[in-house]
mmCIF file of C-alpha atoms in Angstrom:
data_model
loop_
_atom_site.group_PDB
_atom_site.id
_atom_site.type_symbol
_atom_site.label_atom_id
_atom_site.label_comp_id
_atom_site.label_asym_id
_atom_site.label_seq_id
_atom_site.Cartn_x
_atom_site.Cartn_y
_atom_site.Cartn_z
ATOM 1 C CA UNK Z 1 23.120 12.790 19.042
ATOM 2 C CA UNK Z 2 26.008 9.159 19.757
ATOM 3 C CA UNK Z 3 24.239 7.585 17.786
ATOM 4 C CA UNK Z 4 25.482 4.487 14.889
ATOM 5 C CA UNK Z 5 23.411 6.289 12.741
ATOM 6 C CA UNK Z 6 24.452 9.862 13.519
ATOM 7 C CA UNK Z 7 28.313 8.924 12.616
ATOM 8 C CA UNK Z 8 29.256 10.811 9.730
ATOM 9 C CA UNK Z 9 32.058 9.717 7.327
ATOM 10 C CA UNK Z 10 33.400 12.432 4.770
ATOM 11 C CA UNK Z 11 32.268 11.107 1.678
ATOM 12 C CA UNK Z 12 35.590 12.064 -0.196
ATOM 13 C CA UNK Z 13 37.390 9.279 1.634
ATOM 14 C CA UNK Z 14 35.580 6.916 0.705
ATOM 15 C CA UNK Z 15 36.144 7.369 -3.318
ATOM 16 C CA UNK Z 16 40.029 6.678 -4.114
ATOM 17 C CA UNK Z 17 39.321 9.090 -6.984
ATOM 18 C CA UNK Z 18 40.265 11.600 -4.504
ATOM 19 C CA UNK Z 19 42.491 10.219 -2.587
ATOM 20 C CA UNK Z 20 40.107 8.596 -0.319
ATOM 21 C CA UNK Z 21 41.463 5.154 1.466
ATOM 22 C CA UNK Z 22 38.694 2.219 2.089
ATOM 23 C CA UNK Z 23 40.448 -0.097 2.007
ATOM 24 C CA UNK Z 24 43.174 1.099 4.640
ATOM 25 C CA UNK Z 25 40.432 2.661 6.393
ATOM 26 C CA UNK Z 26 38.445 -1.098 6.676
ATOM 27 C CA UNK Z 27 42.317 -2.256 7.658
ATOM 28 C CA UNK Z 28 41.862 -0.334 10.781
ATOM 29 C CA UNK Z 29 38.519 -0.652 12.703
ATOM 30 C CA UNK Z 30 38.776 -4.422 11.894
ATOM 31 C CA UNK Z 31 42.430 -3.596 13.752
ATOM 32 C CA UNK Z 32 41.063 -1.718 16.796
ATOM 33 C CA UNK Z 33 37.786 -3.577 16.630
ATOM 34 C CA UNK Z 34 40.395 -6.558 17.065
ATOM 35 C CA UNK Z 35 41.890 -5.498 20.539
ATOM 36 C CA UNK Z 36 39.446 -4.307 22.308
ATOM 37 C CA UNK Z 37 39.154 -6.720 24.944
ATOM 38 C CA UNK Z 38 35.025 -5.103 26.032
ATOM 39 C CA UNK Z 39 33.280 -5.294 22.668
ATOM 40 C CA UNK Z 40 35.423 -9.231 22.446
ATOM 41 C CA UNK Z 41 33.589 -10.062 25.262
ATOM 42 C CA UNK Z 42 30.468 -8.729 24.407
ATOM 43 C CA UNK Z 43 30.542 -10.289 21.970
ATOM 44 C CA UNK Z 44 31.767 -13.761 23.094
ATOM 45 C CA UNK Z 45 28.744 -13.500 25.555
ATOM 46 C CA UNK Z 46 26.782 -12.517 22.646
ATOM 47 C CA UNK Z 47 27.375 -15.730 20.458
ATOM 48 C CA UNK Z 48 27.522 -17.777 23.449
ATOM 49 C CA UNK Z 49 24.467 -17.419 24.834
ATOM 50 C CA UNK Z 50 21.850 -16.379 22.200
ATOM 51 C CA UNK Z 51 23.485 -17.392 18.543
ATOM 52 C CA UNK Z 52 24.807 -21.206 19.264
ATOM 53 C CA UNK Z 53 22.254 -22.133 21.860
ATOM 54 C CA UNK Z 54 19.738 -21.469 19.005
ATOM 55 C CA UNK Z 55 21.610 -22.744 16.729
ATOM 56 C CA UNK Z 56 22.578 -26.144 18.012
ATOM 57 C CA UNK Z 57 18.400 -25.953 18.557
ATOM 58 C CA UNK Z 58 18.168 -25.980 15.192
ATOM 59 C CA UNK Z 59 20.946 -29.174 14.218
ATOM 60 C CA UNK Z 60 18.845 -31.032 16.669
ATOM 61 C CA UNK Z 61 15.381 -30.415 15.247
ATOM 62 C CA UNK Z 62 17.333 -30.820 11.484
ATOM 63 C CA UNK Z 63 18.436 -34.548 13.310
ATOM 64 C CA UNK Z 64 21.910 -33.246 12.372
ATOM 65 C CA UNK Z 65 22.642 -33.947 16.352
ATOM 66 C CA UNK Z 66 20.759 -36.517 18.091
ATOM 67 C CA UNK Z 67 19.808 -33.675 20.576
ATOM 68 C CA UNK Z 68 20.303 -30.498 22.273
ATOM 69 C CA UNK Z 69 23.047 -32.359 25.387
ATOM 70 C CA UNK Z 70 25.303 -33.789 22.320
ATOM 71 C CA UNK Z 71 27.915 -32.574 22.897
ATOM 72 C CA UNK Z 72 29.032 -30.075 19.314
ATOM 73 C CA UNK Z 73 32.181 -28.128 18.310
ATOM 74 C CA UNK Z 74 31.370 -24.537 16.476
ATOM 75 C CA UNK Z 75 34.079 -22.538 14.603
ATOM 76 C CA UNK Z 76 32.995 -19.811 14.667
ATOM 77 C CA UNK Z 77 34.649 -15.693 13.391
ATOM 78 C CA UNK Z 78 36.222 -13.446 15.956
ATOM 79 C CA UNK Z 79 36.001 -10.969 15.606
ATOM 80 C CA UNK Z 80 33.744 -9.999 13.999
ATOM 81 C CA UNK Z 81 33.125 -7.307 10.198
ATOM 82 C CA UNK Z 82 32.330 -4.059 10.841
ATOM 83 C CA UNK Z 83 30.611 -2.683 8.070
ATOM 84 C CA UNK Z 84 30.010 0.554 7.672
ATOM 85 C CA UNK Z 85 27.860 2.601 4.392
ATOM 86 C CA UNK Z 86 27.642 5.943 5.132
ATOM 87 C CA UNK Z 87 25.095 8.119 3.284
ATOM 88 C CA UNK Z 88 23.682 9.126 0.744
ATOM 89 C CA UNK Z 89 25.932 7.585 -1.590
ATOM 90 C CA UNK Z 90 25.601 4.681 -4.268
ATOM 91 C CA UNK Z 91 27.810 2.546 -3.315
ATOM 92 C CA UNK Z 92 25.997 -1.294 -3.514
ATOM 93 C CA UNK Z 93 26.916 -3.879 -2.394
ATOM 94 C CA UNK Z 94 26.066 -6.151 -5.656
ATOM 95 C CA UNK Z 95 25.262 -9.521 -5.142
ATOM 96 C CA UNK Z 96 28.057 -12.413 -4.444
ATOM 97 C CA UNK Z 97 28.435 -15.712 -2.530
ATOM 98 C CA UNK Z 98 31.008 -15.816 -0.162
ATOM 99 C CA UNK Z 99 32.428 -19.246 -1.562
ATOM 100 C CA UNK Z 100 33.884 -16.922 -4.340
ATOM 101 C CA UNK Z 101 35.611 -15.632 -2.009
ATOM 102 C CA UNK Z 102 37.375 -19.137 -0.798
ATOM 103 C CA UNK Z 103 34.412 -19.850 2.437
ATOM 104 C CA UNK Z 104 33.953 -22.209 2.610
ATOM 105 C CA UNK Z 105 29.579 -24.822 2.296
ATOM 106 C CA UNK Z 106 29.762 -25.885 6.276
ATOM 107 C CA UNK Z 107 29.496 -22.248 7.619
ATOM 108 C CA UNK Z 108 26.500 -19.899 8.453
ATOM 109 C CA UNK Z 109 26.611 -16.375 8.283
ATOM 110 C CA UNK Z 110 24.845 -13.611 10.739
ATOM 111 C CA UNK Z 111 24.230 -10.174 10.514
ATOM 112 C CA UNK Z 112 23.280 -7.850 13.785
ATOM 113 C CA UNK Z 113 22.263 -4.240 12.672
ATOM 114 C CA UNK Z 114 23.464 -1.827 15.234
ATOM 115 C CA UNK Z 115 21.074 0.871 14.681
ATOM 116 C CA UNK Z 116 17.258 1.475 13.471
ATOM 117 C CA UNK Z 117 17.576 0.396 9.241
ATOM 118 C CA UNK Z 118 14.087 1.529 8.680
ATOM 119 C CA UNK Z 119 16.453 5.100 9.190
ATOM 120 C CA UNK Z 120 18.510 4.349 5.896
ATOM 121 C CA UNK Z 121 16.337 0.251 4.519
ATOM 122 C CA UNK Z 122 19.456 -0.785 3.538
ATOM 123 C CA UNK Z 123 18.791 -3.934 4.428
ATOM 124 C CA UNK Z 124 21.018 -6.938 3.607
ATOM 125 C CA UNK Z 125 18.470 -9.155 1.388
ATOM 126 C CA UNK Z 126 19.294 -12.496 0.308
ATOM 127 C CA UNK Z 127 18.556 -15.313 -2.384
ATOM 128 C CA UNK Z 128 15.801 -18.248 0.003
ATOM 129 C CA UNK Z 129 18.504 -21.313 -1.721
ATOM 130 C CA UNK Z 130 21.558 -21.313 -4.087
ATOM 131 C CA UNK Z 131 20.195 -19.619 -7.312
ATOM 132 C CA UNK Z 132 16.549 -18.996 -6.885
ATOM 133 C CA UNK Z 133 16.945 -15.366 -7.499
ATOM 134 C CA UNK Z 134 14.426 -14.404 -5.231
ATOM 135 C CA UNK Z 135 16.334 -11.970 -2.996
ATOM 136 C CA UNK Z 136 14.007 -10.798 0.062
ATOM 137 C CA UNK Z 137 15.393 -8.724 3.010
ATOM 138 C CA UNK Z 138 16.466 -9.387 5.981
ATOM 139 C CA UNK Z 139 14.194 -6.848 8.231
ATOM 140 C CA UNK Z 140 15.727 -7.737 11.387
ATOM 141 C CA UNK Z 141 15.369 -5.008 13.925
ATOM 142 C CA UNK Z 142 18.213 -3.881 16.128
ATOM 143 C CA UNK Z 143 19.138 -6.288 18.716
ATOM 144 C CA UNK Z 144 18.069 -8.922 16.687
ATOM 145 C CA UNK Z 145 20.639 -11.101 14.909
ATOM 146 C CA UNK Z 146 19.948 -13.209 10.262
ATOM 147 C CA UNK Z 147 21.532 -15.367 9.233
ATOM 148 C CA UNK Z 148 21.480 -17.247 6.712
ATOM 149 C CA UNK Z 149 23.529 -19.761 4.114
ATOM 150 C CA UNK Z 150 26.552 -16.918 2.503
ATOM 151 C CA UNK Z 151 28.863 -19.033 0.550
ATOM 152 C CA UNK Z 152 25.684 -20.927 -1.693
ATOM 153 C CA UNK Z 153 22.971 -17.996 -1.185
ATOM 154 C CA UNK Z 154 23.366 -14.478 -3.350
ATOM 155 C CA UNK Z 155 23.198 -12.071 -0.895
ATOM 156 C CA UNK Z 156 23.601 -8.031 -1.130
ATOM 157 C CA UNK Z 157 23.113 -3.880 0.467
ATOM 158 C CA UNK Z 158 22.169 -1.553 -1.797
ATOM 159 C CA UNK Z 159 22.654 1.729 -2.375
ATOM 160 C CA UNK Z 160 21.821 4.354 1.086
ATOM 161 C CA UNK Z 161 20.245 7.753 -0.474
ATOM 162 C CA UNK Z 162 19.819 9.010 3.691
ATOM 163 C CA UNK Z 163 21.685 10.820 5.371
ATOM 164 C CA UNK Z 164 22.530 8.138 7.988
ATOM 165 C CA UNK Z 165 25.022 5.871 8.061
ATOM 166 C CA UNK Z 166 24.305 1.744 8.170
ATOM 167 C CA UNK Z 167 26.084 -0.090 10.427
ATOM 168 C CA UNK Z 168 26.281 -3.372 11.459
ATOM 169 C CA UNK Z 169 28.621 -6.548 12.423
ATOM 170 C CA UNK Z 170 29.147 -9.482 10.793
ATOM 171 C CA UNK Z 171 30.013 -13.264 11.250
ATOM 172 C CA UNK Z 172 30.622 -17.299 10.603
ATOM 173 C CA UNK Z 173 29.859 -20.126 12.115
ATOM 174 C CA UNK Z 174 31.303 -22.844 11.007
ATOM 175 C CA UNK Z 175 30.002 -26.698 12.027
ATOM 176 C CA UNK Z 176 31.653 -29.415 13.534
ATOM 177 C CA UNK Z 177 31.078 -32.124 10.589
ATOM 178 C CA UNK Z 178 30.432 -29.358 8.212
ATOM 179 C CA UNK Z 179 33.141 -27.135 8.502
ATOM 180 C CA UNK Z 180 36.701 -27.905 7.997
ATOM 181 C CA UNK Z 181 39.468 -25.744 10.449
ATOM 182 C CA UNK Z 182 42.108 -26.112 8.498
ATOM 183 C CA UNK Z 183 40.992 -24.576 5.957
ATOM 184 C CA UNK Z 184 42.469 -21.970 4.272
ATOM 185 C CA UNK Z 185 40.993 -19.068 1.826
ATOM 186 C CA UNK Z 186 42.486 -18.887 -0.885
ATOM 187 C CA UNK Z 187 42.524 -15.578 -3.892
ATOM 188 C CA UNK Z 188 42.444 -13.268 -0.611
ATOM 189 C CA UNK Z 189 44.327 -12.241 1.997
ATOM 190 C CA UNK Z 190 40.687 -11.036 4.520
ATOM 191 C CA UNK Z 191 40.963 -15.175 5.831
ATOM 192 C CA UNK Z 192 39.347 -15.013 9.077
ATOM 193 C CA UNK Z 193 39.654 -15.488 12.785
ATOM 194 C CA UNK Z 194 38.157 -18.504 14.409
ATOM 195 C CA UNK Z 195 37.239 -19.545 18.519
ATOM 196 C CA UNK Z 196 36.798 -23.164 18.318
ATOM 197 C CA UNK Z 197 34.257 -23.673 21.281
ATOM 198 C CA UNK Z 198 32.263 -26.975 22.851
ATOM 199 C CA UNK Z 199 29.074 -26.939 23.826
#
């Protein structure tokens, strides 16, 4: 069965104490995604045809832009980040906000599950407002996308105690007037490439 959730990763490969090379594996995956033109063209279509029109409508709705016909520049992360969380494992992603890694205020996070999260129960959890502490799961289904303000709203992922692998992609979108395209992330080497588009 070639479903993402059935992808098996040997647990010892993720344990640095047992010779696992998590950072190296993530870097290899990132390079593969970044060079896969079919994947990237599909990702670009999702961003251009679904994500950015939705975001632009929200900007018009809240009065940030005049209306949906106003030309607006966006800066989206390309390639996105692939996340794999094999189970069973006690590993968690602890509560954090992305500003501690150098991300700026003028970008939104988008999370796209690549499998049925009900199989693992390892949804992404986020607070509704910065420092509110009211964590709730982003219960999006396969084929849906969630958005949240990850730079300032803390978020985390619980342990995957099942025999399935949780797979998702995430990316960020900056908005003209709120996002500085010259910004450099300090204190990390995991800066993201951006594609500038006008819609």
